[in-house]
Short mmCIF file of C-alpha atoms in Angstrom, two decimals:
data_model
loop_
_atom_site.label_atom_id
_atom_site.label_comp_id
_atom_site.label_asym_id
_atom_site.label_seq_id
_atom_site.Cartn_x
_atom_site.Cartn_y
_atom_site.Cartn_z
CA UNK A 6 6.48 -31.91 -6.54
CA UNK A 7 3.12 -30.97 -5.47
CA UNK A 8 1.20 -27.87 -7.24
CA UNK A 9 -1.54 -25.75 -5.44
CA UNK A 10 -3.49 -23.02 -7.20
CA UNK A 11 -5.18 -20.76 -5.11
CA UNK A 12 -7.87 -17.56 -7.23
CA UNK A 13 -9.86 -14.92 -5.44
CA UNK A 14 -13.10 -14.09 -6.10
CA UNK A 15 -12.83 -11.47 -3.52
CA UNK A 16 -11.45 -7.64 -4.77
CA UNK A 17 -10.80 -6.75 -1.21
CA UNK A 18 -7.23 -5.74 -0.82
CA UNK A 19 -7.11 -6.48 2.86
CA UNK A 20 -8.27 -9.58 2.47
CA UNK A 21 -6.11 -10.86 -0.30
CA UNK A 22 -3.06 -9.29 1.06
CA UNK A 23 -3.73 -11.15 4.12
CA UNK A 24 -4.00 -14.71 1.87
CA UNK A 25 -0.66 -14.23 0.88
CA UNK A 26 0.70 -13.90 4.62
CA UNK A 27 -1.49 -16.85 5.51
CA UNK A 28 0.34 -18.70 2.19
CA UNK A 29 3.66 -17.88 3.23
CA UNK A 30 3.32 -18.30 7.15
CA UNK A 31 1.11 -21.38 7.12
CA UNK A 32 0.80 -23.59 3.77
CA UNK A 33 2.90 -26.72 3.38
CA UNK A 34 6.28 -24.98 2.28
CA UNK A 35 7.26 -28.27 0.81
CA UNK A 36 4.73 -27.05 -2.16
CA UNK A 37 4.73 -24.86 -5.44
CA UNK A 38 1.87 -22.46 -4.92
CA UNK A 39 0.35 -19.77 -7.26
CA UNK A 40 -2.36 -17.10 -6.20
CA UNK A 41 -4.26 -15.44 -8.53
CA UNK A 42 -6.41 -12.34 -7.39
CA UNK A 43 -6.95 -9.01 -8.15
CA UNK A 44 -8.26 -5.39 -5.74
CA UNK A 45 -10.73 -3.22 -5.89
CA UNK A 46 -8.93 0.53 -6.36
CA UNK A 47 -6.25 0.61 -4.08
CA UNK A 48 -2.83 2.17 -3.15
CA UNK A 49 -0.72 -0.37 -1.78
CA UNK A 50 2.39 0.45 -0.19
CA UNK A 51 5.39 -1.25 0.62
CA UNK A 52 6.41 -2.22 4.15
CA UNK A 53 8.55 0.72 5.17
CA UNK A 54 6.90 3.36 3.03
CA UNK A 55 4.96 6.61 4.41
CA UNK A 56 1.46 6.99 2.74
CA UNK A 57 1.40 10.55 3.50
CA UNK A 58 5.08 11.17 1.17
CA UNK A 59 3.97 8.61 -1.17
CA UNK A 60 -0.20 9.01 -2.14
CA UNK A 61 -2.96 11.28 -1.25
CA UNK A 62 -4.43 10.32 1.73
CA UNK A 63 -7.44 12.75 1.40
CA UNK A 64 -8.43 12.42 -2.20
CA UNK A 65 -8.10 8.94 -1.58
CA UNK A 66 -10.68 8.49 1.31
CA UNK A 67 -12.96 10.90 -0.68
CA UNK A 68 -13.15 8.23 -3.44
CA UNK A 69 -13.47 5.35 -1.07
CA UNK A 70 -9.93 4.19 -2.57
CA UNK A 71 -8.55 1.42 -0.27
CA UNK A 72 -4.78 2.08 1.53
CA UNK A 73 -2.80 -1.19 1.88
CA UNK A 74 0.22 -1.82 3.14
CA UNK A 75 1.97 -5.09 2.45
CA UNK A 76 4.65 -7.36 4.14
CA UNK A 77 7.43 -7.25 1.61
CA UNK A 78 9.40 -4.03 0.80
CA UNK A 79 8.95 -2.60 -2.62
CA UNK A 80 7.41 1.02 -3.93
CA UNK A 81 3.60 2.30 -3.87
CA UNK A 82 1.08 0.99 -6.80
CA UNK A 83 -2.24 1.77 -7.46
CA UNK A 84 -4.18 -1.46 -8.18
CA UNK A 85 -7.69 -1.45 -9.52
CA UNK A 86 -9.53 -4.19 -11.33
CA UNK A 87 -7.44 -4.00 -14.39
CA UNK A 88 -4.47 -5.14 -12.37
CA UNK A 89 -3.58 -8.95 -12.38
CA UNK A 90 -1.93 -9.83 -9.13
CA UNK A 91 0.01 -13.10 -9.08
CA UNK A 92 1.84 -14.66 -5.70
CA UNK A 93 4.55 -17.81 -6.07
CA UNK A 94 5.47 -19.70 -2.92
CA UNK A 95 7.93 -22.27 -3.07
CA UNK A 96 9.97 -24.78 -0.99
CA UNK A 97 13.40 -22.43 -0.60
CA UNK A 98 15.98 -25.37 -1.43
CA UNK A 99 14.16 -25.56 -4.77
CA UNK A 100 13.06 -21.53 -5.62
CA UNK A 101 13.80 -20.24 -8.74
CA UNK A 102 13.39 -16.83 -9.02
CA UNK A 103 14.11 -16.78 -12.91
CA UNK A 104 11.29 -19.84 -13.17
CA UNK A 105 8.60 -17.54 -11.83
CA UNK A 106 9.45 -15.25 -14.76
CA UNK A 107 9.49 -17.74 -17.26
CA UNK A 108 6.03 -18.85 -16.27
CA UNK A 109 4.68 -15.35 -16.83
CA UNK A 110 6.30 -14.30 -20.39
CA UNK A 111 5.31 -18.18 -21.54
CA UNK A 112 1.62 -17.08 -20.39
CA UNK A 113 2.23 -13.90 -22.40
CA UNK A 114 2.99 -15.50 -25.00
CA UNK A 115 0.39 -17.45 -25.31
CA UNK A 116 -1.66 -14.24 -25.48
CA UNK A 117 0.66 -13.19 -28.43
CA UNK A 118 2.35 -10.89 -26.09
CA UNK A 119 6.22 -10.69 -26.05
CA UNK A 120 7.48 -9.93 -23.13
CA UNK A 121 10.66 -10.28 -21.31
CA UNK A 122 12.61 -9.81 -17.58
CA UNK A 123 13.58 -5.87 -16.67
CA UNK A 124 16.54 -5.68 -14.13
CA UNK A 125 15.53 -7.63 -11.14
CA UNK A 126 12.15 -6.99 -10.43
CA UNK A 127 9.82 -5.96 -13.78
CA UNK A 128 8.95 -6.90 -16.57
CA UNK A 129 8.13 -5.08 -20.04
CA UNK A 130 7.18 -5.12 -23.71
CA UNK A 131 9.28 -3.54 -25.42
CA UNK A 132 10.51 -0.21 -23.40
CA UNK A 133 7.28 0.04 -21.55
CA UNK A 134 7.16 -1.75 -17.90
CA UNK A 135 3.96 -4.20 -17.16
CA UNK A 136 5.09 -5.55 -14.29
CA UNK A 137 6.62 -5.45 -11.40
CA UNK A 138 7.84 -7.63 -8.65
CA UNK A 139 8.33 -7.90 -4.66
CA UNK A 140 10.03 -10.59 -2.82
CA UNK A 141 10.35 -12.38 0.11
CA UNK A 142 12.42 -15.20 1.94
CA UNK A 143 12.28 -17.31 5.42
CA UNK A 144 14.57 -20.16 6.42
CA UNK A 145 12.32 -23.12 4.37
CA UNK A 146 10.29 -21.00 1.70
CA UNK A 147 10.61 -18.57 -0.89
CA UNK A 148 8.16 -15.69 -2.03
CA UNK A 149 7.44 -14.10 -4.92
CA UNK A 150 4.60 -11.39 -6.09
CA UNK A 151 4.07 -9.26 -8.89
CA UNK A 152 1.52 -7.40 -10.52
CA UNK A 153 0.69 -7.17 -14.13
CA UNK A 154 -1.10 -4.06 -15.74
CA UNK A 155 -3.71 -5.55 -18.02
CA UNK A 156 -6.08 -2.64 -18.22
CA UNK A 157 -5.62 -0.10 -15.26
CA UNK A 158 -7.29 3.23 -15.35
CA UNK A 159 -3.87 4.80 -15.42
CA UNK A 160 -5.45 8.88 -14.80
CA UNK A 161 -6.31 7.80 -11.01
CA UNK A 162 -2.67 6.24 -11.12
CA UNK A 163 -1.43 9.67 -11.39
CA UNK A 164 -3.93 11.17 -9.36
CA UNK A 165 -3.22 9.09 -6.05
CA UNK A 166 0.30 8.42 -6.29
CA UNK A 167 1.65 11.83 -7.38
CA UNK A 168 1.52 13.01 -3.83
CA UNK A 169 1.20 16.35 -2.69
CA UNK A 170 4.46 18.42 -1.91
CA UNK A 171 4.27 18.39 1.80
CA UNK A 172 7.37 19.63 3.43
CA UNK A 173 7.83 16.11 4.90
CA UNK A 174 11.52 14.81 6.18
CA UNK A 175 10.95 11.02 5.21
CA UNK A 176 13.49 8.29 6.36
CA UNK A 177 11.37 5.35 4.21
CA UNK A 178 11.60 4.23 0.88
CA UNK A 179 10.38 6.88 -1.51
CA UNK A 180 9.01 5.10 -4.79
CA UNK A 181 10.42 5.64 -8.21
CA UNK A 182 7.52 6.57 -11.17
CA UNK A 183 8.51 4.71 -14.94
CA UNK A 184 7.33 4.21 -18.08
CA UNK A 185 4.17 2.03 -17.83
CA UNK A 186 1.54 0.41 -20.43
CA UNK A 187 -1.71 -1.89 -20.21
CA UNK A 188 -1.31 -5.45 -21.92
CA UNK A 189 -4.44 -4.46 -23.79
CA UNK A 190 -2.19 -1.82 -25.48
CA UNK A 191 -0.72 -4.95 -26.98
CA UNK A 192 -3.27 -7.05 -26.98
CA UNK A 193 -7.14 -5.74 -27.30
CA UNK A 194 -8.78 -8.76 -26.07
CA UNK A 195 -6.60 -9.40 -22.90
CA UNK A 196 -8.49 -9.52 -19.43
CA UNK A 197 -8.33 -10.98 -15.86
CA UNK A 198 -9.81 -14.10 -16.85
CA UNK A 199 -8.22 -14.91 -19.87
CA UNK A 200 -4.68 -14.02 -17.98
CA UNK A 201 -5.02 -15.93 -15.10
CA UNK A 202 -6.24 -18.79 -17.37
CA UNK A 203 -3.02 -18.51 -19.44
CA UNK A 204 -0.79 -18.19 -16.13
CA UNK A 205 -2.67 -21.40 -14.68
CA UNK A 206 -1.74 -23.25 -18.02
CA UNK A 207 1.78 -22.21 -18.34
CA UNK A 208 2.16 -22.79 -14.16
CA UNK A 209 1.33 -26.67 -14.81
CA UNK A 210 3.24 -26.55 -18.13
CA UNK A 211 6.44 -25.16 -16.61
CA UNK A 212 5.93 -28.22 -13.56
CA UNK A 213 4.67 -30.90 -15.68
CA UNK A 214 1.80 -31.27 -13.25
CA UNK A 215 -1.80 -30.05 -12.95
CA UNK A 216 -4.00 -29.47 -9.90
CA UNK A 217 -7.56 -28.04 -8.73
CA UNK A 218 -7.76 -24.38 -8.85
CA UNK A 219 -8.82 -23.66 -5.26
CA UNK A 220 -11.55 -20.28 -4.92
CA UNK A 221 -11.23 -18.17 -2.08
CA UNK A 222 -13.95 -16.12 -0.79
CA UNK A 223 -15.01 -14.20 2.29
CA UNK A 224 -16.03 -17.49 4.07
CA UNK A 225 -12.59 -18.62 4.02
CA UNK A 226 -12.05 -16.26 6.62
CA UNK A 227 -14.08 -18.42 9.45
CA UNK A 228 -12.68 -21.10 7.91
CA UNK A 229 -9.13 -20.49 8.80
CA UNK A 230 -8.47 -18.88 11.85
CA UNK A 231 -5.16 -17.87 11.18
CA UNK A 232 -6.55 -15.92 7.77
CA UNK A 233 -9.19 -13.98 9.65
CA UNK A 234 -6.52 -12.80 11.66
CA UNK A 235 -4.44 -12.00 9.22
CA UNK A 236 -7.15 -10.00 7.46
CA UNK A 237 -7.81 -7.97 11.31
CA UNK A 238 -4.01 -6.96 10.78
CA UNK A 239 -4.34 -5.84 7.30
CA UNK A 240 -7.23 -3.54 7.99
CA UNK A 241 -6.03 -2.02 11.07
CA UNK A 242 -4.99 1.34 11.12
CA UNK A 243 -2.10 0.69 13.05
CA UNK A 244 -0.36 -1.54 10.18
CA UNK A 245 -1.55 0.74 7.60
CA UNK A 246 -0.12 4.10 9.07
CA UNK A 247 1.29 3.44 12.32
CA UNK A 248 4.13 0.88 10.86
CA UNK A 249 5.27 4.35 9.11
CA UNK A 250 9.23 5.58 9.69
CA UNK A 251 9.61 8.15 11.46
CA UNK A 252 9.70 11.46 9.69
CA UNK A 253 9.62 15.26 10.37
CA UNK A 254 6.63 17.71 9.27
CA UNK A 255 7.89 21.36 9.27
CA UNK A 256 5.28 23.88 8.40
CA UNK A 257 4.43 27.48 9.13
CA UNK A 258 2.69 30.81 8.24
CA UNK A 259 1.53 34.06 9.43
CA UNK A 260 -1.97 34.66 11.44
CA UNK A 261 -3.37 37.90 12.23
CA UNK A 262 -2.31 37.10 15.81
CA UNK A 263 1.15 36.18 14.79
CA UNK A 264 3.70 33.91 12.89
CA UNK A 265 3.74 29.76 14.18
CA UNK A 266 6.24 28.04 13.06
CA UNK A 267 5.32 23.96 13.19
CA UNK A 268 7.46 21.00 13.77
CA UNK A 269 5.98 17.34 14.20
CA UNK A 270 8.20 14.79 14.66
CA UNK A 271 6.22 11.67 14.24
CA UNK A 272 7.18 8.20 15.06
CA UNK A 273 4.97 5.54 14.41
CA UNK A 274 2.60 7.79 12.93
CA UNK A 275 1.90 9.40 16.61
CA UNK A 276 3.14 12.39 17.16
CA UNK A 277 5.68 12.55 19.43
CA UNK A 278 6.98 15.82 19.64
CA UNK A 279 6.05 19.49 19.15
CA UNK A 280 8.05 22.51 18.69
CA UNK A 281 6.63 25.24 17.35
CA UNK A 282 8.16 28.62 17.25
CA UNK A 283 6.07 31.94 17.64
CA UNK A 284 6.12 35.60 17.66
CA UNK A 285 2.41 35.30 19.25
CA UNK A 286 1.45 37.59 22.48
CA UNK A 287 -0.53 34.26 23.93
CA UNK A 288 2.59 32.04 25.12
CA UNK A 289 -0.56 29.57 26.95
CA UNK A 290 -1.87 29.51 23.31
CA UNK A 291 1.66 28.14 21.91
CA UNK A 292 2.37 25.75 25.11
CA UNK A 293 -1.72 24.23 24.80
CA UNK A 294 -1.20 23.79 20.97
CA UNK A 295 2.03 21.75 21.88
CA UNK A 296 0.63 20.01 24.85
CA UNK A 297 -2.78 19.07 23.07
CA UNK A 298 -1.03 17.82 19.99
CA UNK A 299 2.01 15.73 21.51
CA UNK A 300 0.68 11.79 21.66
CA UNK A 301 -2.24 12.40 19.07
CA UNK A 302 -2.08 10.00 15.75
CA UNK A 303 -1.18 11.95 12.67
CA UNK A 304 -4.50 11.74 11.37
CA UNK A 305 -7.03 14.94 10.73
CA UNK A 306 -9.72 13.45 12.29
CA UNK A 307 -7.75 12.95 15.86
CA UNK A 308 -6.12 15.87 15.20
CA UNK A 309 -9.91 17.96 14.60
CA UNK A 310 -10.99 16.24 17.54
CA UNK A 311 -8.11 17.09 20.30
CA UNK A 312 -7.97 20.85 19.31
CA UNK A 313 -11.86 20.63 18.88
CA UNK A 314 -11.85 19.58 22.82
CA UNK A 315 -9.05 22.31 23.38
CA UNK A 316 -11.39 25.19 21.79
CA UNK A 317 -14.17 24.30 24.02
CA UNK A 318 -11.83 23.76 27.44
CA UNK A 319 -10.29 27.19 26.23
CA UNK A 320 -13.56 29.50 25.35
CA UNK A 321 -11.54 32.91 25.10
CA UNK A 322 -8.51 30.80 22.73
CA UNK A 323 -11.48 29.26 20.70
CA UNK A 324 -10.68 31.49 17.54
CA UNK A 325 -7.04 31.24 17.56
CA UNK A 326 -7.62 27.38 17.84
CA UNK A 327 -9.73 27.24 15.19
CA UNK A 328 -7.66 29.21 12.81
CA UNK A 329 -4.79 26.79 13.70
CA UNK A 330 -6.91 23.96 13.49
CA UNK A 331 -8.03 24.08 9.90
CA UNK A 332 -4.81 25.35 8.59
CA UNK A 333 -2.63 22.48 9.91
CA UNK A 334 -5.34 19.82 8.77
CA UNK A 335 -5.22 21.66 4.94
CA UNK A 336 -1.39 21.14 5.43
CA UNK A 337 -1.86 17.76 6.04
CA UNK A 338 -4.51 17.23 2.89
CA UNK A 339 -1.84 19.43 0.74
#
């Protein structure tokens, strides 16, 4: 059986999320192939999650933290550089699931870390998880990634996925916190290298086989067509918030020129529709807000921008715009 080991030198989660979907979409499926790689911070999200239930969106792009969304299903993680990210592909008559995990607790052990299988998807020493796992299957290969905490900075773990308590209806998958701990814990010496070193040896130990480990960089993007426009997916804002489920946002509070009472309904992460209920003396005011906001992308920036351009075709509404304007869009941040 032919081995292929692929490592990233790249910590760009866009781009490494879209080398896996060019591993499992285009590389010989007759093959048992490991990735290696690892992001810069990130909260990555699984395929029919909502980033604004599951992480905070603001505090996120005010510390230039990446959001990624990836193929498979699966909760939200926050990955940073002390995150090991490891990706199996193999041919689907001959996938073993329980190998996969047998090649990472032998690496483990190597490290003098004992480790063993959680449930389905994780992994853990003793009662702490330091791993988990997503998978994937088409009709000829088989797909299997996890990540590995070697030495996360688990504080900005807590302060991007604890998201805030927006009244939000959700129809996704809402993730599920545990117990975690950093291999370092266990072992003080543990990092990327020496990991994915370890899994590489116990990956052509497991096969009886070696191979070249293959680096990817950012010029395997003009390389491969196919990856480039995988990456162009990744990054696009459309994957990252519009593939959101639908799901309701019902807000509302009292102005000095009356009560509004907000629901979004938001489908694809446009809104859709508006009803908003008002004891306000301005019914134009309440029927603009609704017209101006139905078909905008839930995002404060469009959002800013549309009422912005209804404040300044509406001079004499201006100041109830604005009011309602930076309210909603603190709503939004939490």
């Amino acid at each position: 059986m032919k081995l292929r080991i692929l490592k990233s030198a790249v910590t760009n989660p866009w781009f490494n999320l879209a080398t896996e979907d060019w591993i499992f979409n285009t590389l010989d499926p007759e093959s048992h192939t490991l990735f290696l790689w690892r992001n810069s911070e990130t909260v990555v999200i699984g395929r029919s999650q909502n980033p604004w239930v599951e992480c905070k969106i603001d505090k996120m792009e005010a510390d230039d933290v990446f959001l990624a969304r990836r193929q498979s299903g699966g909760g939200a993680v926050f990955h940073d550089l002390g995150n090991t990210n490891f990706t199996f592909l193999s041919p689907k008559a001959d996938y073993d699931q329980d190998a996969n995990f047998t090649i990472i607790v032998n690496a483990l052990k190597k490290l003098g870390i004992d480790a063993e299988k959680s449930g389905r998807n994780d992994m853990q020493v003793g009662d702490k998880k330091i791993s988990g796992s997503a998978f994937k299957h088409a009709s000829d290969r088989s797909f299997h990634h996890g990540t590995l905490l070697v030495n996360a900075n688990m504080q900005k773990l807590g302060d991007y996925l604890n998201p805030h308590p927006l009244k939000l209806k959700a129809k996704g998958i809402k993730s599920v916190r545990a117990r975690v701990a950093n291999l370092v814990e266990f072992n003080d010496a543990i990092n990327h290298e020496t990991l994915s070193e370890a899994i590489i040896e116990a990956f052509y130990e497991y096969y009886g086989e070696t191979a070249p480990v293959e680096q990817l960089d950012e010029a395997s993007l003009a390389k491969q067509p196919a990856l480039n426009a995988y990456y162009q997916q990744m990054a696009d804002w459309d994957w990252r918030f519009g593939k959101t489920p639908e799901f309701s946002h019902h807000i509302e509070t009292r102005f000095e020129w009356g009560i509004i009472d907000v629901h979004l309904d938001v489908k694809q992460a446009v809104i859709a529709e508006v009803v908003i209920f008002s004891d306000a003396l301005n019914v134009e005011l309440i029927d603009l807000l609704k017209e101006t906001l139905t078909g905008v992308k839930y995002n404060k920036y469009e959002i800013q921008d549309a009422l912005a351009e209804l404040a300044k075709a509406q001079p004499e509404l201006a100041a109830q715009v604005s009011d309602f304007e930076q309210w909603l869009v603190g709503e939004m941040e939490g």
